[in-house]
Amino acid sequence: MKSLLLLAPLSLTLPTTALFILLPLYAYPNTSASDWNNATAAIAAYPKVQWQVIVNPDSGPGTTGYPTDQNYITAIAQLNSYANVQTLGYVDTDNTHRAYSAVVSDINVYASWANYPNTQYNISMAGIFFDDVNNTKSTAVSTYMHNASAYAYATVPSDVTPVVFNPGALAPTTLFSYCDTMVEFENFSSSYQNATTIATIPSAYRGQSAILVHDTTGTTNVKSLVHTMAQDGIEAVYFTSDCCYNALNGTLLMQLAAAVQAG
Ligand SMILES: *[C@@H]1O[C@H](CO)[C@@H](O)[C@H](O)[C@H]1NC(C)=O
Ligand SMILES: *[C@@H]1O[C@H](CO)[C@@H](O)[C@H](O)[C@H]1NC(C)=O
Ligand SMILES: *[C@@H]1O[C@H](CO)[C@@H](O)[C@H](O)[C@H]1NC(C)=O
Ligand SMILES: *[C@@H]1O[C@H](CO)[C@@H](O)[C@H](O)[C@H]1NC(C)=O
Ligand SMILES: *[C@@H]1O[C@H](CO)[C@@H](O)[C@H](O)[C@H]1NC(C)=O
Ligand SMILES: *[C@@H]1O[C@H](CO)[C@@H](O)[C@H](O)[C@H]1NC(C)=O
Ligand SMILES: *[C@@H]1O[C@H](CO)[C@@H](O)[C@H](O)[C@H]1NC(C)=O
Ligand SMILES: *[C@@H]1O[C@H](CO)[C@@H](O)[C@H](O)[C@H]1NC(C)=O
C-alpha cells in the first residue's frame, strides 16, 4: 500500500491476485546456493506460481553495508533472476520493543543493496518483511508500524515494494492499512484447522492475509488445505516440515507449488 489515499479503494480496484507462496528462507545458502536448491528447483518448476522470498542473513541484514558473505550474494542474485520471485528483507520489530532507529537502519541497509557495485550480481530487495509484529490494538503499536512501513515504502528503491507484517496471529484490522500482506496465522500444523482457521480471519481481509504452517508431517494434506485457502480468497501460504524455516524439504516444496498452481 504505497499511498494512504489508495488504502480504502485498493482491494476494490485491483483484480484478485492468485494465491502466492511466502517463503521464509532462513537456511544458509552454502556454496553456489547449493542448500537453497530445493527452493529454486520448485521456483523454476512452477514459473506461473509467484513467490515472495524472505532473505534473512542474520536476523536482519547482518551488516551495515553489503553482505560480506559471497555465498549470500551469489544466492540472492540467483533468486532475483527468476521472474516469479520478489525478495523481501527480514526486519525484526520485537513487538515494538526494538528501537525504531534500529528498524530504520535495517531498512536502509536492504535498500542500499540495489547499489551493489558488482552489477553481475543483482542483490536488490523488492520489499520488506517485518517480523514479530505486535498485534495489540494500541496507538503506540499503530504509530510504530505505520512509521516503519511508510519508511520502507519510501526507501526501498523498487516499483512494487511489497510490505509484509508478521504478528503470526490475528491482527487488529487497523494495521492492515499499513501493509500489503498480514500473516494472520503462523502455528503448528496440528493447530491449523483448515476452513475453521480461515473463518477466524475477517472475510474482507482474507485477500491480504497469509497463513504459515510449520511442523507439517507426511500426512498433512497440502493439496486439499491449499485448495480451501484458494477458494476462500487467502493471499499467501507456506508449509514447512520443521519448526523454524531452516529446512527446505524438496518434496514438500514441490507439493506446495503444485497445489498453489492448481488453486
Ligand atoms: C555446506 O555443504 C557441505 C556439502 O554438502 C556440507 O558438508 C556443509 O555442512 C554445509 N555447510 C553448511 C553451513 O550448511
Ligand atoms: C534486480 O532484481 C529485481 C528483483 O527481481 C528487479 O526488479 C530489478 O529490475 C533487477 N535490476 C536489474 C538492474 O536488473
Ligand atoms: C505490545 O505493545 C504493547 C504496548 O502498545 C505492550 O504493552 C506489549 O507488551 C507489547 N506486546 C508484547 C508481546 O511485547
Ligand atoms: C517515526 O519516524 C520518525 C522518522 O523516521 C522518527 O523520528 C520517530 O521516532 C518515529 N516514531 C515512532 C513512534 O516510531
Ligand atoms: C498456536 O495454537 C495454539 C493452539 O491452538 C494456541 O494456543 C496459540 O496461541 C497459537 N499461537 C499463536 C502465536 O497464535
Ligand atoms: C518432507 O516432506 C514430505 C512431504 O510432506 C514428508 O513426507 C517428509 O517426511 C518430509 N521430510 C522431512 C525430513 O521432514
Ligand atoms: C478442508 O475444508 C474443506 C471445506 O470444508 C473440505 O472440503 C476439505 O475436505 C478439507 N480438507 C482437509 C484436508 O481437511
Ligand atoms: C532437499 O529435499 C530433500 C527431500 O526432498 C531432502 O532429503 C534434502 O535434505 C533437501 N536438501 C537440502 C539441502 O535442504
XYZ file of C-alpha atoms and ligand atoms in Angstrom:
375
model
C 0.000 0.000 0.000
C 2.189 2.795 -1.244
C -0.145 5.694 -0.788
C -2.570 6.300 2.010
C -5.052 7.704 -0.477
C -5.185 4.330 -2.143
C -5.799 2.394 1.029
C -9.538 2.126 1.047
C -10.183 1.570 -2.659
C -7.227 -0.699 -3.335
C -8.896 -4.007 -2.587
C -11.850 -2.975 -4.742
C -9.918 -1.687 -7.725
C -7.221 -4.326 -8.087
C -8.052 -7.669 -9.614
C -7.990 -10.520 -7.135
C -4.474 -11.876 -7.059
C -3.929 -15.606 -7.087
C -2.545 -17.267 -4.000
C 1.230 -16.875 -3.770
C 3.929 -18.574 -1.706
C 5.559 -16.590 1.113
C 8.812 -18.416 1.801
C 10.869 -17.516 4.885
C 14.266 -18.558 3.512
C 16.272 -18.651 6.715
C 18.580 -21.533 5.766
C 22.192 -20.687 4.996
C 22.641 -20.878 1.183
C 26.038 -22.576 1.321
C 28.434 -22.637 -1.631
C 26.855 -21.900 -5.031
C 23.480 -21.641 -3.238
C 23.528 -25.436 -3.012
C 21.446 -25.519 0.149
C 18.739 -23.357 -1.483
C 18.452 -25.719 -4.455
C 15.276 -27.353 -3.204
C 13.606 -23.940 -3.198
C 14.923 -22.761 -6.545
C 14.014 -26.098 -8.137
C 10.364 -25.579 -7.116
C 10.502 -21.915 -8.193
C 11.815 -22.960 -11.607
C 9.447 -25.920 -11.983
C 6.328 -23.743 -11.450
C 7.018 -20.440 -13.240
C 3.344 -19.388 -13.058
C 3.410 -19.523 -9.250
C 4.501 -16.262 -7.628
C 6.896 -16.370 -4.683
C 7.873 -13.768 -2.112
C 11.105 -14.976 -0.595
C 12.286 -13.581 2.744
C 16.052 -13.175 2.846
C 17.499 -13.185 6.350
C 21.294 -13.372 6.636
C 21.454 -12.746 10.400
C 18.049 -11.976 11.938
C 18.273 -8.930 9.688
C 20.761 -7.799 7.034
C 23.616 -8.632 9.394
C 25.975 -5.851 8.398
C 25.909 -2.140 7.915
C 26.586 -2.464 4.212
C 26.565 -5.125 1.548
C 26.596 -8.777 2.589
C 30.160 -9.777 3.351
C 29.498 -13.427 2.518
C 29.818 -14.189 -1.193
C 27.564 -17.233 -0.736
C 24.694 -14.874 0.134
C 25.469 -12.566 -2.775
C 25.501 -15.430 -5.269
C 22.340 -16.963 -3.813
C 20.307 -13.721 -3.631
C 21.254 -12.833 -7.203
C 20.097 -16.271 -8.272
C 16.705 -15.699 -6.601
C 16.368 -12.310 -8.302
C 16.964 -13.947 -11.691
C 13.538 -15.638 -11.517
C 10.679 -13.544 -12.898
C 8.285 -15.197 -10.423
C 10.276 -14.150 -7.333
C 10.216 -10.983 -5.245
C 12.830 -10.838 -2.497
C 11.980 -9.305 0.881
C 14.462 -8.220 3.533
C 13.819 -9.529 7.057
C 13.442 -6.852 9.747
C 12.647 -7.691 13.355
C 10.412 -5.342 15.345
C 10.369 -7.402 18.565
C 6.756 -6.469 19.337
C 7.721 -2.748 19.149
C 10.393 -3.235 21.813
C 13.145 -2.811 19.235
C 14.385 0.755 18.897
C 12.738 2.336 15.875
C 16.148 3.656 14.799
C 17.411 0.049 14.501
C 14.458 -0.800 12.248
C 15.254 2.215 10.064
C 18.888 1.168 9.942
C 17.996 -2.346 8.700
C 15.697 -0.910 6.018
C 18.471 1.459 4.898
C 20.890 -1.458 4.567
C 18.478 -3.528 2.462
C 17.632 -0.500 0.313
C 21.341 0.087 -0.312
C 21.761 -3.389 -1.782
C 20.237 -2.023 -5.006
C 23.529 -0.158 -5.457
C 25.790 -3.187 -5.170
C 28.740 -2.198 -7.360
C 29.361 -5.595 -8.971
C 26.405 -5.485 -11.334
C 26.983 -9.105 -12.248
C 25.060 -9.758 -9.021
C 21.627 -8.188 -8.610
C 21.026 -8.319 -4.861
C 18.240 -5.674 -4.759
C 15.438 -6.293 -2.307
C 11.930 -5.753 -3.680
C 10.305 -5.229 -0.290
C 10.423 -5.735 3.477
C 9.115 -8.423 5.843
C 8.545 -7.133 9.381
C 8.690 -9.944 11.925
C 7.382 -10.173 15.473
C 4.740 -7.551 14.836
C 2.827 -6.662 17.980
C -0.865 -7.402 17.450
C -2.158 -5.385 20.389
C -4.683 -2.780 19.376
C -2.936 0.342 20.624
C -1.890 3.735 19.361
C 1.750 3.020 20.216
C 1.797 -0.129 18.058
C -0.112 1.511 15.264
C 2.236 4.510 15.172
C 5.363 2.370 15.248
C 4.186 0.035 12.467
C 2.724 2.827 10.320
C 6.000 4.670 10.652
C 8.073 1.584 9.822
C 6.094 0.627 6.740
C 5.938 4.207 5.461
C 9.724 4.309 5.779
C 10.048 1.033 3.853
C 7.755 2.199 1.037
C 9.657 5.473 0.781
C 13.160 3.995 0.952
C 13.320 0.649 -0.847
C 14.005 1.537 -4.488
C 11.531 -0.845 -6.080
C 8.479 -0.276 -8.257
C 6.413 -2.627 -6.177
C 7.759 -2.667 -2.595
C 5.695 -5.433 -1.035
C 5.491 -4.926 2.734
C 4.532 -7.884 4.915
C 3.697 -7.749 8.638
C 4.067 -10.901 10.691
C 2.203 -10.931 14.001
C 1.741 -14.684 13.457
C -1.811 -14.393 14.762
C -4.915 -12.292 14.099
C -4.047 -8.593 13.910
C -6.251 -5.574 14.624
C -7.791 -4.652 11.278
C -6.422 -1.104 11.553
C -2.901 -2.478 10.959
C -3.879 -3.843 7.522
C -3.813 -0.270 6.155
C -0.052 -0.142 6.613
C 0.988 -3.305 4.782
C 0.262 -5.326 1.690
C 0.116 -8.672 3.445
C -0.535 -9.703 7.050
C 0.451 -13.109 8.413
C -2.779 -13.954 10.256
C -1.759 -17.479 11.207
C 1.673 -18.894 11.975
C 1.499 -22.035 14.042
C 1.891 -25.800 14.220
C 0.251 -27.954 11.606
C -1.605 -29.611 14.477
C -3.214 -26.218 15.288
C -4.228 -25.483 11.702
C -7.862 -26.385 11.173
C -8.496 -25.683 7.518
C -11.771 -23.778 6.891
C -12.272 -23.308 10.643
C -8.986 -21.387 10.927
C -9.706 -19.368 7.790
C -13.099 -18.401 9.219
C -11.319 -16.611 12.103
C -9.855 -14.130 9.581
C -12.335 -11.348 8.811
C -13.576 -12.010 5.265
C -12.780 -8.512 3.988
C -9.102 -9.039 4.885
C -8.527 -12.567 3.584
C -7.181 -11.228 0.278
C -4.444 -9.538 2.309
C -3.766 -12.493 4.635
C -1.047 -15.117 4.732
C -1.049 -18.480 6.508
C 2.263 -20.082 7.568
C 2.044 -23.656 8.817
C 5.056 -25.313 10.455
C 5.857 -28.806 11.706
C 3.856 -30.484 8.983
C 4.009 -34.263 8.751
C 3.855 -36.651 5.830
C 0.100 -36.904 6.374
C -0.560 -33.149 6.060
C -2.867 -32.867 3.040
C -1.200 -29.847 1.459
C -3.204 -30.083 -1.758
C -6.580 -30.045 -0.024
C -5.626 -27.371 2.521
C -4.211 -25.081 -0.180
C -7.313 -25.624 -2.315
C -9.526 -24.426 0.547
C -7.270 -21.375 1.081
C -7.519 -20.511 -2.625
C -11.304 -20.977 -2.600
C -11.621 -18.781 0.467
C -9.524 -15.973 -1.007
C -6.387 -16.213 1.146
C -3.465 -14.286 -0.373
C -0.334 -16.235 0.592
C 0.759 -19.516 2.098
C 3.714 -21.554 3.300
C 4.095 -25.036 4.753
C 7.345 -26.295 6.291
C 8.191 -29.623 7.871
C 10.471 -28.089 10.505
C 9.745 -25.593 13.246
C 11.739 -22.607 12.175
C 12.208 -22.357 8.410
C 15.694 -23.787 8.266
C 14.631 -26.915 6.411
C 13.965 -26.764 2.691
C 12.156 -30.031 2.103
C 12.215 -30.501 -1.658
C 9.338 -32.963 -1.650
C 7.105 -30.625 0.336
C 8.111 -27.546 -1.697
C 7.160 -29.310 -4.932
C 3.832 -30.412 -3.392
C 3.165 -26.865 -2.248
C 3.994 -25.283 -5.603
C 1.852 -27.847 -7.431
C -1.038 -27.193 -5.040
C -0.787 -23.408 -5.429
C -0.680 -23.715 -9.212
C -3.753 -25.981 -9.150
C -5.539 -23.421 -6.917
C 27.645 -26.921 3.103
O 27.573 -28.035 2.236
C 28.511 -29.043 2.566
C 28.470 -30.082 1.459
O 27.165 -30.531 1.259
C 28.165 -29.598 3.927
O 29.115 -30.590 4.297
C 28.198 -28.484 4.955
O 27.753 -28.973 6.196
C 27.302 -27.342 4.527
N 27.512 -26.228 5.430
C 26.513 -25.569 5.980
C 26.888 -24.439 6.868
O 25.343 -25.846 5.776
C 17.087 -6.763 -9.937
O 16.112 -7.676 -9.456
C 14.891 -7.032 -9.143
C 14.008 -8.058 -8.489
O 13.843 -9.168 -9.295
C 14.292 -6.421 -10.383
O 13.087 -5.759 -10.077
C 15.264 -5.405 -10.962
O 14.764 -4.906 -12.159
C 16.618 -6.049 -11.190
N 17.558 -4.999 -11.522
C 18.327 -5.061 -12.594
C 19.278 -3.930 -12.755
O 18.247 -5.992 -13.380
C 2.683 -4.809 22.512
O 2.632 -3.424 22.705
C 2.058 -3.029 23.950
C 2.030 -1.505 24.037
O 1.442 -0.907 22.980
C 2.904 -3.565 25.079
O 2.269 -3.239 26.285
C 3.032 -5.074 24.962
O 3.964 -5.524 25.923
C 3.530 -5.469 23.598
N 3.426 -6.916 23.436
C 4.470 -7.743 23.548
C 4.180 -9.200 23.324
O 5.581 -7.360 23.774
C 8.635 7.806 13.385
O 9.588 8.071 12.373
C 10.363 9.238 12.607
C 11.221 9.498 11.370
O 11.698 8.312 10.787
C 11.175 9.046 13.872
O 11.938 10.172 14.134
C 10.218 8.770 15.033
O 10.949 8.494 16.201
C 9.323 7.619 14.736
N 8.337 7.454 15.795
C 7.965 6.278 16.265
C 6.909 6.265 17.321
O 8.415 5.207 15.861
C -0.924 -21.633 18.272
O -2.010 -22.528 18.507
C -2.213 -22.817 19.876
C -3.246 -23.908 19.970
O -4.325 -23.685 19.133
C -2.643 -21.527 20.592
O -2.838 -21.774 21.948
C -1.540 -20.492 20.411
O -1.950 -19.272 20.959
C -1.232 -20.298 18.937
N -0.089 -19.407 18.800
C -0.160 -18.246 18.178
C 1.100 -17.480 18.055
O -1.210 -17.830 17.707
C 9.386 -33.809 3.605
O 8.032 -33.634 3.231
C 7.372 -34.847 2.931
C 6.001 -34.458 2.443
O 5.309 -33.769 3.435
C 7.356 -35.730 4.161
O 6.751 -36.961 3.841
C 8.759 -35.943 4.679
O 8.709 -36.634 5.900
C 9.464 -34.631 4.878
N 10.857 -34.867 5.214
C 11.390 -34.407 6.330
C 12.842 -34.701 6.534
O 10.757 -33.756 7.158
C -10.853 -28.557 4.203
O -12.150 -27.968 4.241
C -12.885 -28.132 3.041
C -14.139 -27.276 3.157
O -14.803 -27.568 4.348
C -13.140 -29.602 2.792
O -13.825 -29.761 1.577
C -11.793 -30.334 2.727
O -12.021 -31.717 2.624
C -10.979 -30.058 3.970
N -9.631 -30.613 3.794
C -8.977 -31.208 4.777
C -7.614 -31.732 4.472
O -9.447 -31.329 5.886
C 16.178 -31.368 -0.298
O 14.962 -32.093 -0.142
C 15.139 -33.478 0.134
C 13.756 -34.105 0.244
O 13.094 -33.972 -0.955
C 15.908 -33.638 1.419
O 16.181 -35.006 1.640
C 17.226 -32.883 1.343
O 17.856 -32.924 2.598
C 16.951 -31.422 0.996
N 18.230 -30.745 0.818
C 18.534 -29.601 1.411
C 19.880 -29.058 1.142
O 17.748 -28.984 2.128
